[in-house]
Short mmCIF file of C-alpha atoms in Angstrom, two decimals:
data_model
loop_
_atom_site.label_atom_id
_atom_site.label_comp_id
_atom_site.label_asym_id
_atom_site.label_seq_id
_atom_site.Cartn_x
_atom_site.Cartn_y
_atom_site.Cartn_z
CA MET X 1 -15.33 -5.31 -17.02
CA ASP X 2 -14.15 -8.70 -15.95
CA VAL X 3 -10.70 -8.95 -13.99
CA ARG X 4 -9.46 -11.22 -16.85
CA GLU X 5 -9.81 -7.83 -19.16
CA VAL X 6 -7.79 -5.63 -17.29
CA GLU X 7 -4.64 -6.71 -19.06
CA LYS X 8 -6.66 -5.18 -22.63
CA TRP X 9 -6.46 -1.62 -20.99
CA SER X 10 -2.67 -1.62 -20.04
CA CYS X 11 0.39 -0.62 -22.35
CA VAL X 12 3.31 0.00 -22.02
CA VAL X 13 5.12 3.87 -22.91
CA GLN X 14 8.82 3.93 -24.59
CA VAL X 15 9.68 7.65 -24.14
CA LEU X 16 13.60 8.04 -26.62
CA ASP X 17 15.22 10.69 -29.03
CA ALA X 18 14.76 10.20 -32.67
CA PHE X 19 18.39 10.98 -32.50
CA SER X 20 20.03 9.24 -29.67
CA ALA X 21 19.59 5.74 -29.07
CA GLY X 22 21.04 6.08 -25.03
CA LYS X 23 18.14 8.47 -24.22
CA HIS X 24 15.69 6.55 -23.31
CA ALA X 25 13.23 6.14 -20.52
CA SER X 26 9.71 3.36 -20.70
CA CYS X 27 6.60 2.94 -17.67
CA SER X 28 3.85 1.26 -17.94
CA GLY X 29 -0.05 3.23 -18.91
CA VAL X 30 -3.66 2.47 -19.10
CA ILE X 31 -5.87 2.96 -22.62
CA VAL X 32 -8.80 5.19 -21.24
CA HIS X 33 -10.48 5.23 -24.11
CA ARG X 34 -9.77 2.88 -27.03
CA GLN X 35 -11.67 4.81 -30.30
CA THR X 36 -9.22 8.17 -29.65
CA GLY X 37 -6.07 6.13 -28.46
CA THR X 38 -5.84 8.01 -25.51
CA VAL X 39 -3.63 7.14 -23.06
CA ILE X 40 -2.55 7.98 -19.38
CA CYS X 41 0.78 7.45 -18.09
CA SER X 42 3.07 8.39 -15.18
CA GLY X 43 4.94 11.83 -16.06
CA VAL X 44 8.49 11.42 -14.49
CA PRO X 45 10.20 9.77 -18.09
CA PHE X 46 9.11 12.31 -20.20
CA SER X 47 11.36 14.81 -17.38
CA ARG X 48 14.46 14.11 -19.14
CA PHE X 49 12.98 15.64 -22.08
CA ALA X 50 11.93 19.12 -20.93
CA ALA X 51 13.46 21.90 -22.01
CA ASP X 52 13.82 23.10 -18.32
CA LYS X 53 13.90 20.44 -16.37
CA ARG X 54 13.19 22.52 -13.36
CA SER X 55 9.07 22.88 -14.87
CA LEU X 56 8.43 18.92 -13.17
CA SER X 57 9.46 21.01 -10.28
CA SER X 58 7.12 24.08 -10.16
CA ASP X 59 3.26 24.63 -9.75
CA HIS X 60 2.22 24.27 -13.27
CA GLY X 61 -0.99 23.12 -13.50
CA PHE X 62 -0.23 21.57 -16.95
CA LEU X 63 2.61 21.22 -19.62
CA PRO X 64 2.17 21.50 -23.55
CA PRO X 65 4.00 19.62 -25.68
CA ARG X 66 5.85 22.66 -26.38
CA ARG X 67 7.75 22.63 -23.48
CA PHE X 68 9.47 19.36 -24.44
CA SER X 69 12.01 18.56 -27.19
CA ASP X 70 11.73 18.20 -30.63
CA THR X 71 13.10 15.38 -30.61
CA LEU X 72 10.78 13.60 -28.64
CA LYS X 73 9.55 10.54 -29.77
CA ILE X 74 6.86 7.64 -27.49
CA ARG X 75 6.27 4.14 -28.97
CA VAL X 76 2.83 2.67 -26.99
CA SER X 77 2.88 -1.33 -26.59
CA LEU X 78 -0.35 -2.54 -26.63
CA PRO X 79 -1.45 -6.05 -26.70
CA THR X 80 -3.20 -7.27 -29.95
CA GLU X 81 -6.84 -8.78 -30.17
CA ARG X 82 -6.44 -12.22 -29.88
CA ASP X 83 -8.81 -14.52 -31.74
CA ALA X 84 -10.95 -17.19 -29.64
CA SER X 85 -9.89 -20.02 -31.63
CA SER X 86 -6.00 -19.72 -31.15
CA THR X 87 -4.43 -21.66 -29.10
CA CYS X 88 -2.22 -21.12 -26.70
CA GLY X 89 0.44 -22.83 -29.60
CA GLY X 90 0.32 -20.11 -31.85
CA ASP X 91 2.21 -16.30 -32.61
CA PRO X 92 3.66 -15.82 -29.43
CA SER X 93 4.39 -12.17 -30.02
CA ARG X 94 1.03 -10.72 -27.82
CA HIS X 95 1.61 -7.12 -28.43
CA ARG X 96 1.94 -4.66 -31.54
CA GLU X 97 3.58 -1.36 -31.38
CA VAL X 98 2.21 2.21 -32.61
CA ALA X 99 3.50 5.77 -32.52
CA ALA X 100 2.11 7.75 -29.78
CA GLU X 101 2.05 12.05 -29.72
CA LEU X 102 2.67 13.65 -26.12
CA LEU X 103 -1.12 16.02 -25.30
CA VAL X 104 0.19 17.70 -22.59
CA LEU X 105 1.43 16.87 -18.74
CA VAL X 106 -1.08 17.53 -15.91
CA SER X 107 0.32 17.76 -11.97
CA CYS X 108 -2.78 16.57 -9.43
CA PRO X 109 -2.56 19.68 -6.76
CA GLU X 110 -4.84 17.47 -4.27
CA PHE X 111 -2.60 14.40 -4.70
CA ARG X 112 0.58 16.91 -4.13
CA ARG X 113 -0.91 18.70 -1.07
CA ALA X 114 -1.42 14.48 0.09
CA PHE X 115 1.77 13.32 -0.33
CA ARG X 116 3.47 16.38 1.28
CA ALA X 117 1.10 15.54 4.85
CA ALA X 118 1.69 11.71 4.58
CA PHE X 119 5.33 11.66 3.57
CA GLN X 120 7.01 14.27 5.75
CA GLU X 121 10.54 14.82 5.16
CA THR X 122 11.58 13.92 8.80
CA ASP X 123 10.50 10.34 8.50
CA LYS X 124 12.88 10.16 5.66
CA TRP X 125 10.89 8.75 3.26
CA ARG X 126 12.45 8.18 -0.42
CA PHE X 127 10.33 6.56 -3.69
CA HIS X 128 11.86 4.44 -6.32
CA ALA X 129 12.93 5.94 -9.98
CA ASP X 130 15.32 5.19 -12.72
CA GLU X 131 19.07 6.64 -12.56
CA GLU X 132 18.79 10.28 -14.42
CA ASP X 133 15.54 10.70 -12.33
CA GLU X 134 17.25 10.03 -8.78
CA GLU X 135 16.51 13.96 -8.17
CA LEU X 136 12.63 13.47 -8.42
CA THR X 137 12.12 11.00 -5.59
CA GLY X 138 10.40 11.37 -2.93
CA ASP X 139 9.46 15.51 -4.62
CA ALA X 140 5.95 15.76 -4.49
CA LEU X 141 5.63 18.13 -7.32
CA SER X 142 7.76 15.45 -9.90
CA LEU X 143 5.48 12.46 -8.49
CA SER X 144 2.75 14.45 -9.32
CA TRP X 145 2.62 14.68 -12.96
CA PHE X 146 1.05 12.04 -15.12
CA ALA X 147 1.12 12.13 -18.91
CA VAL X 148 -2.26 12.10 -21.79
CA LEU X 149 -0.99 10.82 -24.83
CA LYS X 150 -3.28 9.41 -28.23
CA ALA X 151 -1.55 7.41 -30.18
CA ASN X 152 -2.30 5.63 -33.44
CA LEU X 153 -4.18 1.99 -32.17
CA GLY X 154 -5.78 1.72 -35.47
CA ALA X 155 -7.42 -1.26 -35.74
CA ALA X 156 -6.15 -2.01 -32.55
CA GLY X 157 -8.64 -0.45 -30.41
CA GLY X 158 -10.81 -3.66 -31.75
CA PRO X 159 -14.52 -4.12 -32.37
CA ASP X 160 -15.54 -3.07 -28.41
CA ALA X 161 -13.25 0.28 -29.42
CA ALA X 162 -15.44 2.64 -27.70
CA GLY X 163 -16.90 4.12 -24.55
CA VAL X 164 -14.19 4.63 -21.67
CA VAL X 165 -11.77 2.56 -19.43
CA PRO X 166 -14.60 1.52 -16.59
CA TRP X 167 -13.54 3.49 -12.89
CA ARG X 168 -14.18 4.07 -9.71
CA ASN X 169 -14.05 7.72 -8.04
CA GLY X 170 -11.71 8.33 -5.13
CA SER X 171 -14.29 9.07 -2.47
CA SER X 172 -16.15 6.41 -2.08
CA LEU X 173 -12.92 4.12 -1.77
CA ARG X 174 -12.47 2.26 1.67
CA LYS X 175 -9.44 0.30 3.25
CA GLY X 176 -9.60 -3.58 2.74
CA LEU X 177 -11.00 -3.63 -0.53
CA PRO X 178 -9.23 -5.95 -3.12
CA VAL X 179 -7.57 -4.31 -5.72
CA VAL X 180 -5.60 -6.09 -9.04
CA ALA X 181 -2.53 -4.02 -10.20
CA CYS X 182 -1.94 -4.00 -13.82
CA GLY X 183 2.27 -2.76 -14.82
CA SER X 184 4.68 -4.06 -16.94
CA PRO X 185 7.69 -4.91 -14.91
CA PHE X 186 10.80 -3.36 -16.24
CA GLY X 187 9.24 -1.84 -18.65
CA SER X 188 9.53 -2.11 -22.67
CA LEU X 189 11.60 -4.84 -21.29
CA CYS X 190 10.19 -8.44 -22.60
CA VAL X 191 7.08 -7.00 -23.45
CA ASP X 192 5.46 -10.41 -24.67
CA LEU X 193 6.89 -11.95 -21.33
CA PHE X 194 6.20 -9.12 -18.59
CA GLY X 195 3.48 -7.02 -19.82
CA GLY X 196 0.57 -6.37 -18.19
CA SER X 197 1.73 -8.50 -15.21
CA LEU X 198 -1.09 -8.70 -12.65
CA SER X 199 -0.74 -8.37 -8.69
CA ALA X 200 -3.09 -9.08 -6.10
CA GLY X 201 -3.73 -7.20 -3.02
CA ILE X 202 -5.88 -4.94 -1.19
CA VAL X 203 -6.18 -1.41 -0.15
CA SER X 204 -3.74 -0.52 2.75
CA ASN X 205 -4.12 2.89 3.23
CA LEU X 206 -5.76 6.27 2.31
CA CYS X 207 -5.26 9.94 2.71
CA GLY X 208 -6.01 13.46 0.89
CA GLU X 209 -8.66 14.98 -0.40
CA GLY X 210 -10.95 12.34 -2.37
CA ASN X 211 -8.29 9.66 -1.05
CA ALA X 212 -5.53 10.95 -3.72
CA VAL X 213 -3.26 8.85 -2.54
CA ILE X 214 -3.57 5.59 -1.80
CA LEU X 215 -1.56 2.53 -0.59
CA THR X 216 -1.77 -0.80 -1.65
CA ASP X 217 0.21 -3.87 -0.88
CA ALA X 218 0.26 -5.26 -4.33
CA ARG X 219 3.27 -5.95 -5.02
CA CYS X 220 5.12 -4.15 -8.25
CA LEU X 221 8.65 -4.04 -9.44
CA PRO X 222 10.42 -1.30 -11.45
CA GLY X 223 8.49 -0.32 -14.63
CA ALA X 224 5.34 -0.72 -13.56
CA GLU X 225 4.63 3.22 -12.89
CA GLY X 226 1.66 4.14 -14.39
CA GLY X 227 0.19 0.76 -15.12
CA GLY X 228 -3.64 0.31 -13.24
CA LEU X 229 -4.78 -0.24 -10.03
CA PHE X 230 -8.58 -2.12 -10.20
CA ALA X 231 -11.09 -2.57 -7.74
CA ALA X 232 -11.52 -6.46 -7.68
CA GLU X 233 -14.09 -6.84 -5.00
CA ALA X 234 -16.22 -8.85 -7.82
CA PRO X 235 -14.26 -11.33 -10.03
CA ASP X 236 -16.88 -9.24 -13.15
CA ASP X 237 -16.56 -5.98 -12.15
CA ALA X 238 -13.21 -4.16 -12.27
CA ARG X 239 -12.47 -1.19 -12.20
CA LEU X 240 -10.08 1.07 -12.66
CA LEU X 241 -8.78 3.05 -8.91
CA GLY X 242 -5.76 4.88 -9.56
CA LEU X 243 -2.24 5.22 -11.32
CA ILE X 244 0.73 3.12 -9.82
CA VAL X 245 3.22 6.65 -8.82
CA SER X 246 5.93 3.79 -7.40
CA PRO X 247 6.40 0.24 -6.56
CA PHE X 248 8.95 1.09 -4.14
CA GLY X 249 8.99 3.12 -0.89
CA TRP X 250 11.84 3.22 2.01
CA LYS X 251 11.09 4.72 5.35
CA ALA X 252 14.84 5.66 6.62
CA ASN X 253 15.58 3.40 4.84
CA GLU X 254 13.63 0.40 5.25
CA TRP X 255 11.49 -1.11 2.98
CA ILE X 256 7.85 -0.46 3.37
CA GLY X 257 6.91 -2.87 1.36
CA LEU X 258 3.50 -1.06 -0.71
CA THR X 259 2.95 0.50 -3.79
CA LEU X 260 1.82 4.59 -3.53
CA VAL X 261 -0.75 5.19 -6.12
CA CYS X 262 -2.66 8.35 -7.16
CA SER X 263 -6.46 7.87 -7.51
CA VAL X 264 -7.36 8.00 -10.89
CA ASP X 265 -10.36 10.38 -9.85
CA VAL X 266 -8.34 13.17 -9.31
CA ILE X 267 -5.94 12.41 -12.70
CA PHE X 268 -9.33 13.02 -14.45
CA GLY X 269 -9.53 16.41 -12.82
CA SER X 270 -7.00 17.65 -13.26
CA VAL X 271 -7.66 16.54 -17.17
CA ALA X 272 -10.48 18.39 -16.73
CA ARG X 273 -9.86 21.47 -16.16
CA CYS X 274 -6.75 21.52 -18.81
CA CYS X 275 -9.84 21.07 -21.09
CA ARG X 276 -11.61 23.98 -19.74
CA GLY X 277 -8.08 26.31 -19.92
CA GLY X 278 -8.05 25.84 -23.98
CA VAL X 279 -5.38 22.89 -23.96
CA GLY X 280 -7.03 21.64 -26.90
CA PRO X 281 -9.86 19.86 -29.00
CA PRO X 282 -8.54 16.53 -29.00
CA LEU X 283 -9.60 16.00 -25.06
CA ARG X 284 -12.98 17.37 -25.19
CA GLY X 285 -15.86 14.94 -25.57
CA VAL X 286 -13.73 12.07 -24.77
CA TRP X 287 -12.74 12.48 -21.14
CA PRO X 288 -14.78 11.46 -18.26
CA ASP X 289 -17.06 13.53 -15.95
CA PRO X 290 -15.24 12.74 -12.45
CA GLY X 291 -19.17 13.19 -11.53
CA ASP X 292 -19.85 9.95 -13.35
CA ALA X 293 -18.14 7.51 -11.85
CA ALA X 294 -19.85 4.19 -10.67
CA PRO X 295 -19.42 4.39 -6.85
CA LEU X 296 -18.64 1.62 -4.31
CA ALA X 297 -21.76 0.27 -3.57
CA GLN X 298 -20.65 -0.50 0.41
CA PRO X 299 -17.80 0.28 2.31
CA CYS X 300 -15.13 -2.75 2.03
CA GLY X 301 -13.22 -4.14 4.53
CA THR X 302 -13.33 -7.97 5.82
CA ARG X 303 -16.62 -9.21 4.10
CA GLY X 304 -19.29 -6.79 6.90
CA ALA X 305 -17.15 -8.79 9.56
CA THR X 306 -15.97 -6.49 12.78
CA GLY X 307 -12.92 -6.76 13.29
CA PRO X 308 -10.38 -5.87 16.16
CA VAL X 309 -10.09 -2.46 17.59
CA VAL X 310 -6.58 -0.65 16.95
CA CYS X 311 -4.88 2.08 18.55
CA ILE X 312 -2.13 4.02 18.36
CA VAL X 313 0.63 3.45 21.29
CA ASP X 314 2.73 6.30 22.28
CA SER X 315 5.56 6.61 24.96
CA GLY X 316 7.37 9.64 24.02
CA GLN X 317 10.89 7.98 22.35
CA PHE X 318 8.92 5.18 20.78
CA TRP X 319 5.76 5.14 19.41
CA GLY X 320 3.43 1.49 17.73
CA SER X 321 0.32 -0.19 17.96
CA GLY X 322 -2.05 -1.47 20.25
CA VAL X 323 -5.37 -4.22 20.33
CA VAL X 324 -8.24 -3.52 22.26
CA VAL X 325 -8.83 -7.06 24.60
CA GLY X 326 -11.27 -6.02 27.04
CA PRO X 327 -13.07 -3.81 28.78
CA TRP X 328 -10.78 -0.98 28.92
CA LEU X 329 -7.84 -2.86 28.05
CA VAL X 330 -4.96 -2.71 25.09
CA VAL X 331 -2.61 -5.42 24.76
CA THR X 332 0.83 -4.22 22.99
CA CYS X 333 4.56 -4.96 22.82
CA ARG X 334 7.00 -4.47 26.12
CA HIS X 335 9.33 -2.23 23.62
CA VAL X 336 6.86 -0.07 22.51
CA VAL X 337 5.74 1.19 26.21
CA ASN X 338 9.26 1.45 26.77
CA GLY X 339 9.45 1.11 30.25
CA ARG X 340 6.97 3.94 31.27
CA SER X 341 4.06 3.69 33.68
CA THR X 342 1.86 5.97 31.53
CA VAL X 343 1.22 6.22 27.79
CA GLY X 344 -0.64 8.04 25.63
CA LEU X 345 -3.34 6.24 23.43
CA LYS X 346 -5.39 7.30 19.77
CA PHE X 347 -8.24 5.87 18.79
CA HIS X 348 -9.29 6.92 14.41
CA HIS X 349 -13.13 6.78 13.92
CA GLY X 350 -13.25 8.20 10.46
CA ASP X 351 -11.87 12.02 10.44
CA ARG X 352 -12.29 11.84 14.45
CA VAL X 353 -9.34 11.14 16.84
CA HIS X 354 -10.16 9.95 20.31
CA ASP X 355 -7.20 10.64 22.66
CA VAL X 356 -6.80 8.16 25.86
CA THR X 357 -4.31 8.22 28.79
CA GLY X 358 -3.45 4.34 29.75
CA ASP X 359 -1.42 3.11 32.55
CA VAL X 360 0.38 0.53 31.90
CA LEU X 361 -0.32 -2.67 34.31
CA PHE X 362 2.31 -4.77 33.16
CA ALA X 363 5.12 -5.53 30.56
CA THR X 364 7.14 -8.71 30.08
CA LYS X 365 10.61 -8.79 31.15
CA ALA X 366 13.37 -8.01 28.87
CA SER X 367 14.25 -11.27 29.26
CA SER X 368 10.88 -13.21 28.51
CA SER X 369 10.31 -14.56 25.35
CA TYR X 370 7.11 -13.03 24.67
CA ASP X 371 7.30 -8.86 23.86
CA LEU X 372 4.14 -8.03 25.64
CA ALA X 373 2.49 -5.42 27.98
CA LEU X 374 -0.89 -4.54 29.29
CA VAL X 375 -2.56 -0.92 29.57
CA LYS X 376 -5.89 -0.13 31.25
CA LEU X 377 -7.54 3.05 29.40
CA ARG X 378 -8.33 5.79 32.20
CA ASP X 379 -11.10 7.19 29.92
CA CYS X 380 -14.27 4.42 28.31
CA VAL X 381 -13.82 4.55 24.22
CA ALA X 382 -17.40 3.65 22.90
CA GLU X 383 -16.47 2.10 19.31
CA ALA X 384 -13.87 -0.32 21.45
CA VAL X 385 -15.07 -3.13 20.87
CA VAL X 386 -13.88 -6.64 22.21
CA PRO X 387 -12.72 -9.39 19.27
CA CYS X 388 -13.51 -12.69 19.37
CA MET X 389 -10.44 -14.74 19.76
CA THR X 390 -9.53 -17.61 17.65
CA GLN X 391 -9.55 -20.86 18.82
CA SER X 392 -7.71 -22.73 15.15
CA TYR X 393 -4.86 -21.70 13.35
CA ILE X 394 -4.43 -23.10 9.94
CA PRO X 395 -1.26 -22.46 7.99
CA GLY X 396 -1.90 -20.97 4.20
CA GLU X 397 -5.52 -19.46 5.48
CA SER X 398 -5.91 -15.46 4.15
CA VAL X 399 -4.88 -13.35 7.34
CA LEU X 400 -4.88 -9.53 7.43
CA VAL X 401 -2.00 -6.96 9.39
CA VAL X 402 -3.88 -4.00 11.02
CA GLY X 403 -1.29 -1.76 12.40
CA TYR X 404 -0.08 1.64 12.46
CA GLY X 405 3.20 0.83 10.11
CA GLY X 406 2.50 2.51 6.41
CA LEU X 407 1.49 6.50 6.79
CA GLY X 408 2.06 5.64 10.61
CA ARG X 409 0.13 8.10 12.71
CA ARG X 410 -1.48 10.18 10.03
CA CYS X 411 -3.83 8.13 8.14
CA GLY X 412 -5.04 5.71 10.42
CA PRO X 413 -4.76 2.26 10.82
CA SER X 414 -3.46 0.45 7.71
CA MET X 415 -4.44 -2.89 6.48
CA THR X 416 -1.95 -5.27 4.85
CA ARG X 417 -2.97 -9.22 3.14
CA GLY X 418 -1.57 -12.16 3.12
CA VAL X 419 -1.16 -15.57 4.75
CA LEU X 420 -0.65 -17.79 7.80
CA SER X 421 2.64 -18.90 6.69
CA LYS X 422 3.62 -20.84 9.64
CA THR X 423 2.91 -21.48 13.29
CA ILE X 424 4.85 -23.30 15.38
CA SER X 425 4.02 -24.65 18.22
CA PHE X 426 5.66 -26.52 21.85
CA ASN X 427 3.81 -29.00 23.62
CA ASP X 428 0.81 -28.63 21.12
CA GLN X 429 0.30 -24.49 22.33
CA PRO X 430 1.24 -22.44 19.47
CA VAL X 431 4.17 -19.84 20.61
CA MET X 432 5.33 -17.65 17.47
CA LEU X 433 3.25 -16.68 14.09
CA GLN X 434 4.41 -16.58 11.06
CA THR X 435 2.80 -14.13 8.32
CA THR X 436 3.50 -12.44 4.57
CA CYS X 437 1.46 -9.59 5.50
CA ALA X 438 3.82 -6.72 4.74
CA VAL X 439 4.99 -5.31 8.11
CA GLN X 440 6.14 -1.67 8.82
CA ALA X 441 7.82 0.23 11.85
CA GLY X 442 5.01 1.35 14.24
CA THR X 443 3.16 -2.41 13.19
CA SER X 444 4.51 -3.25 16.50
CA GLY X 445 1.41 -4.41 18.49
CA GLY X 446 -0.91 -4.63 16.06
CA ALA X 447 -3.52 -7.21 15.05
CA VAL X 448 -2.89 -10.67 13.26
CA VAL X 449 -6.62 -10.91 12.03
CA ARG X 450 -8.43 -13.87 10.16
CA THR X 451 -9.71 -12.57 6.74
CA GLY X 452 -13.64 -12.80 6.60
CA THR X 453 -14.83 -13.45 10.21
CA GLY X 454 -12.33 -10.57 12.07
CA GLU X 455 -11.22 -13.03 14.54
CA LEU X 456 -8.15 -11.92 16.33
CA LEU X 457 -5.22 -14.28 15.80
CA GLY X 458 -2.04 -12.77 17.34
CA ILE X 459 -0.21 -9.66 18.72
CA VAL X 460 2.29 -8.31 15.92
CA SER X 461 6.11 -8.03 17.37
CA SER X 462 8.47 -7.96 15.09
CA ASN X 463 9.15 -8.44 10.81
CA THR X 464 13.02 -8.98 10.25
CA ARG X 465 16.46 -6.88 9.43
CA ASP X 466 19.45 -8.68 8.37
CA PHE X 467 21.92 -6.73 9.90
CA ALA X 468 25.07 -8.21 7.99
CA ALA X 469 23.33 -7.06 4.20
CA LYS X 470 20.86 -3.93 5.87
CA VAL X 471 18.14 -5.19 4.74
CA THR X 472 14.43 -5.84 6.20
CA TYR X 473 12.20 -7.86 5.10
CA PRO X 474 8.35 -6.69 5.60
CA HIS X 475 7.14 -9.90 4.26
CA LEU X 476 8.66 -11.58 6.83
CA ASN X 477 7.35 -11.62 9.99
CA PHE X 478 6.54 -12.31 13.76
CA SER X 479 3.72 -12.29 16.03
CA ILE X 480 2.54 -14.03 19.51
CA PRO X 481 -0.91 -16.05 19.18
CA VAL X 482 -3.50 -15.39 21.41
CA ALA X 483 -3.48 -18.64 23.24
CA VAL X 484 -0.08 -17.29 24.77
CA PHE X 485 -2.04 -14.85 26.65
CA GLN X 486 -6.10 -15.17 25.99
CA SER X 487 -6.49 -17.52 29.64
CA LEU X 488 -4.46 -15.41 31.35
CA LEU X 489 -6.74 -12.00 30.72
CA GLN X 490 -9.57 -14.46 31.73
CA ARG X 491 -8.16 -15.49 34.87
CA PHE X 492 -6.93 -11.19 35.18
CA HIS X 493 -11.14 -10.66 34.39
CA GLN X 494 -12.20 -12.50 37.33
CA THR X 495 -9.23 -11.75 40.13
CA LYS X 496 -8.02 -8.37 38.51
CA ASP X 497 -4.76 -9.76 39.87
CA VAL X 498 -1.88 -8.25 37.34
CA ASP X 499 0.64 -10.88 38.71
CA ALA X 500 -1.36 -13.56 36.82
CA PHE X 501 0.54 -12.67 33.77
CA ARG X 502 3.73 -13.27 35.04
CA VAL X 503 3.54 -17.01 33.76
CA LEU X 504 5.39 -15.00 30.74
CA ASP X 505 8.31 -13.79 31.99
CA SER X 506 9.61 -17.93 32.46
CA THR X 507 8.94 -19.74 29.91
CA GLU X 508 10.48 -22.56 28.09
CA LYS X 509 14.00 -22.93 27.14
CA GLU X 510 12.45 -24.11 23.72
CA VAL X 511 10.15 -21.46 23.40
CA SER X 512 13.80 -19.04 23.66
CA ARG X 513 15.53 -20.78 21.38
CA VAL X 514 12.69 -20.39 18.86
CA TRP X 515 12.48 -16.26 19.74
CA ARG X 516 16.42 -15.84 20.00
CA LEU X 517 16.70 -14.97 16.15
CA HIS X 518 13.63 -12.89 16.00
CA SER X 519 14.65 -11.04 19.77
CA ALA X 520 18.61 -10.59 17.81
CA GLN X 521 16.82 -9.12 14.69
CA SER X 522 13.68 -7.37 15.94
CA LYS X 523 14.24 -3.48 13.74
CA LEU X 524 10.60 -2.97 15.70
#
């Protein structure tokens, strides 16, 4: 399927009370089988119509229609088939509305287990929901429910209506895979204006059985819940990966700038189990067999480029990220090592974790503009490849940030994509980088990488926090260019004298002014 055809598989689901105009909700959805009108979407909006509202916080595998109010009314808005000869000046209405019925609500235990393991209560995670569903936010049980609907598409199915939406098996996903999210901001509000809106990003992190939980940096808004996330590595081969569970997430009141997604693989598996359990004939012969999903041919990332190796640096009270920059050497931030002489480091290699102790050889003074520290490993890490460091910075170029933000220490490093928005220089020497990548707590000391080549551009220092408004901006962040310390590393390799880095303690006043605002508002 062409990426431009993704919108044809999207829709908006309205959940209404037949006798009460005030009791309604809406979300996005995906048409998984046009010929039968089968649609899947988030199950959360249906909670207000459940006979027992606690049912979505239960371990039931599925809920049949009889468990919901008799006054439940469902409408589905879907894009119309536009004539190829039509012009932009034609009918502005691009969506039609049809009636639908609820077949079943299914719960995905794989998503629920992965969610609980990754988003622990001690981290104070919170996810978006409407005010009436506020008690469901962050609840692994309620967020793991999805609705299966049968919409009366009629001729709207189009001449190519037969068949199932192209999709991918969750187990084959890899971090860094380019994706496109398709949903409708604000749900049923102005569907002709907002319906089927696209947002590009990458797979940022994965966890759970069959990669049930997916995090992406594709930006979405409320109302996109239930919309589809599609693999978009090739423009002509877009395939459904998952359904959007929450467009917003907060960790200890800090917005993380990532979208939470459930793998469609585990949703289909849950529906298949319901079919075997006798939910009813409407799903038999329609629902795709999870074993038939087209796998990704190759692991996806920076197109085969060897990027820097990133690890966790744990000083006890604080932890962050670090980047291997030489044999037995890791660069991180001063505030991550927190004055300690030794720190613990963890290297993730697939399902394996290599624990190493490191000695802090050098850390800049608190008065220094550059928040840097150098750690020497006590044990060799075989997979720790020394990265290629860049010799140039091109504002506007595509970059990745790799670090332990997002899911932190539980699922390996996360990746987010953006652009190098600004390079600030003094005397023709880069002294600060700014990117639009989403950066969260735990990413300090992580790597800024050139997309495609894997070259190391800089070390993440901080995102931005407005203390007056109590708001964190993950997409405005600051990094230390490798040009600041690259020559010092070379000198250290030759002399083994850590005093080579002392020059970083005394910076020009102009450089200090550049970093002053950053230092005052550092959240990480």
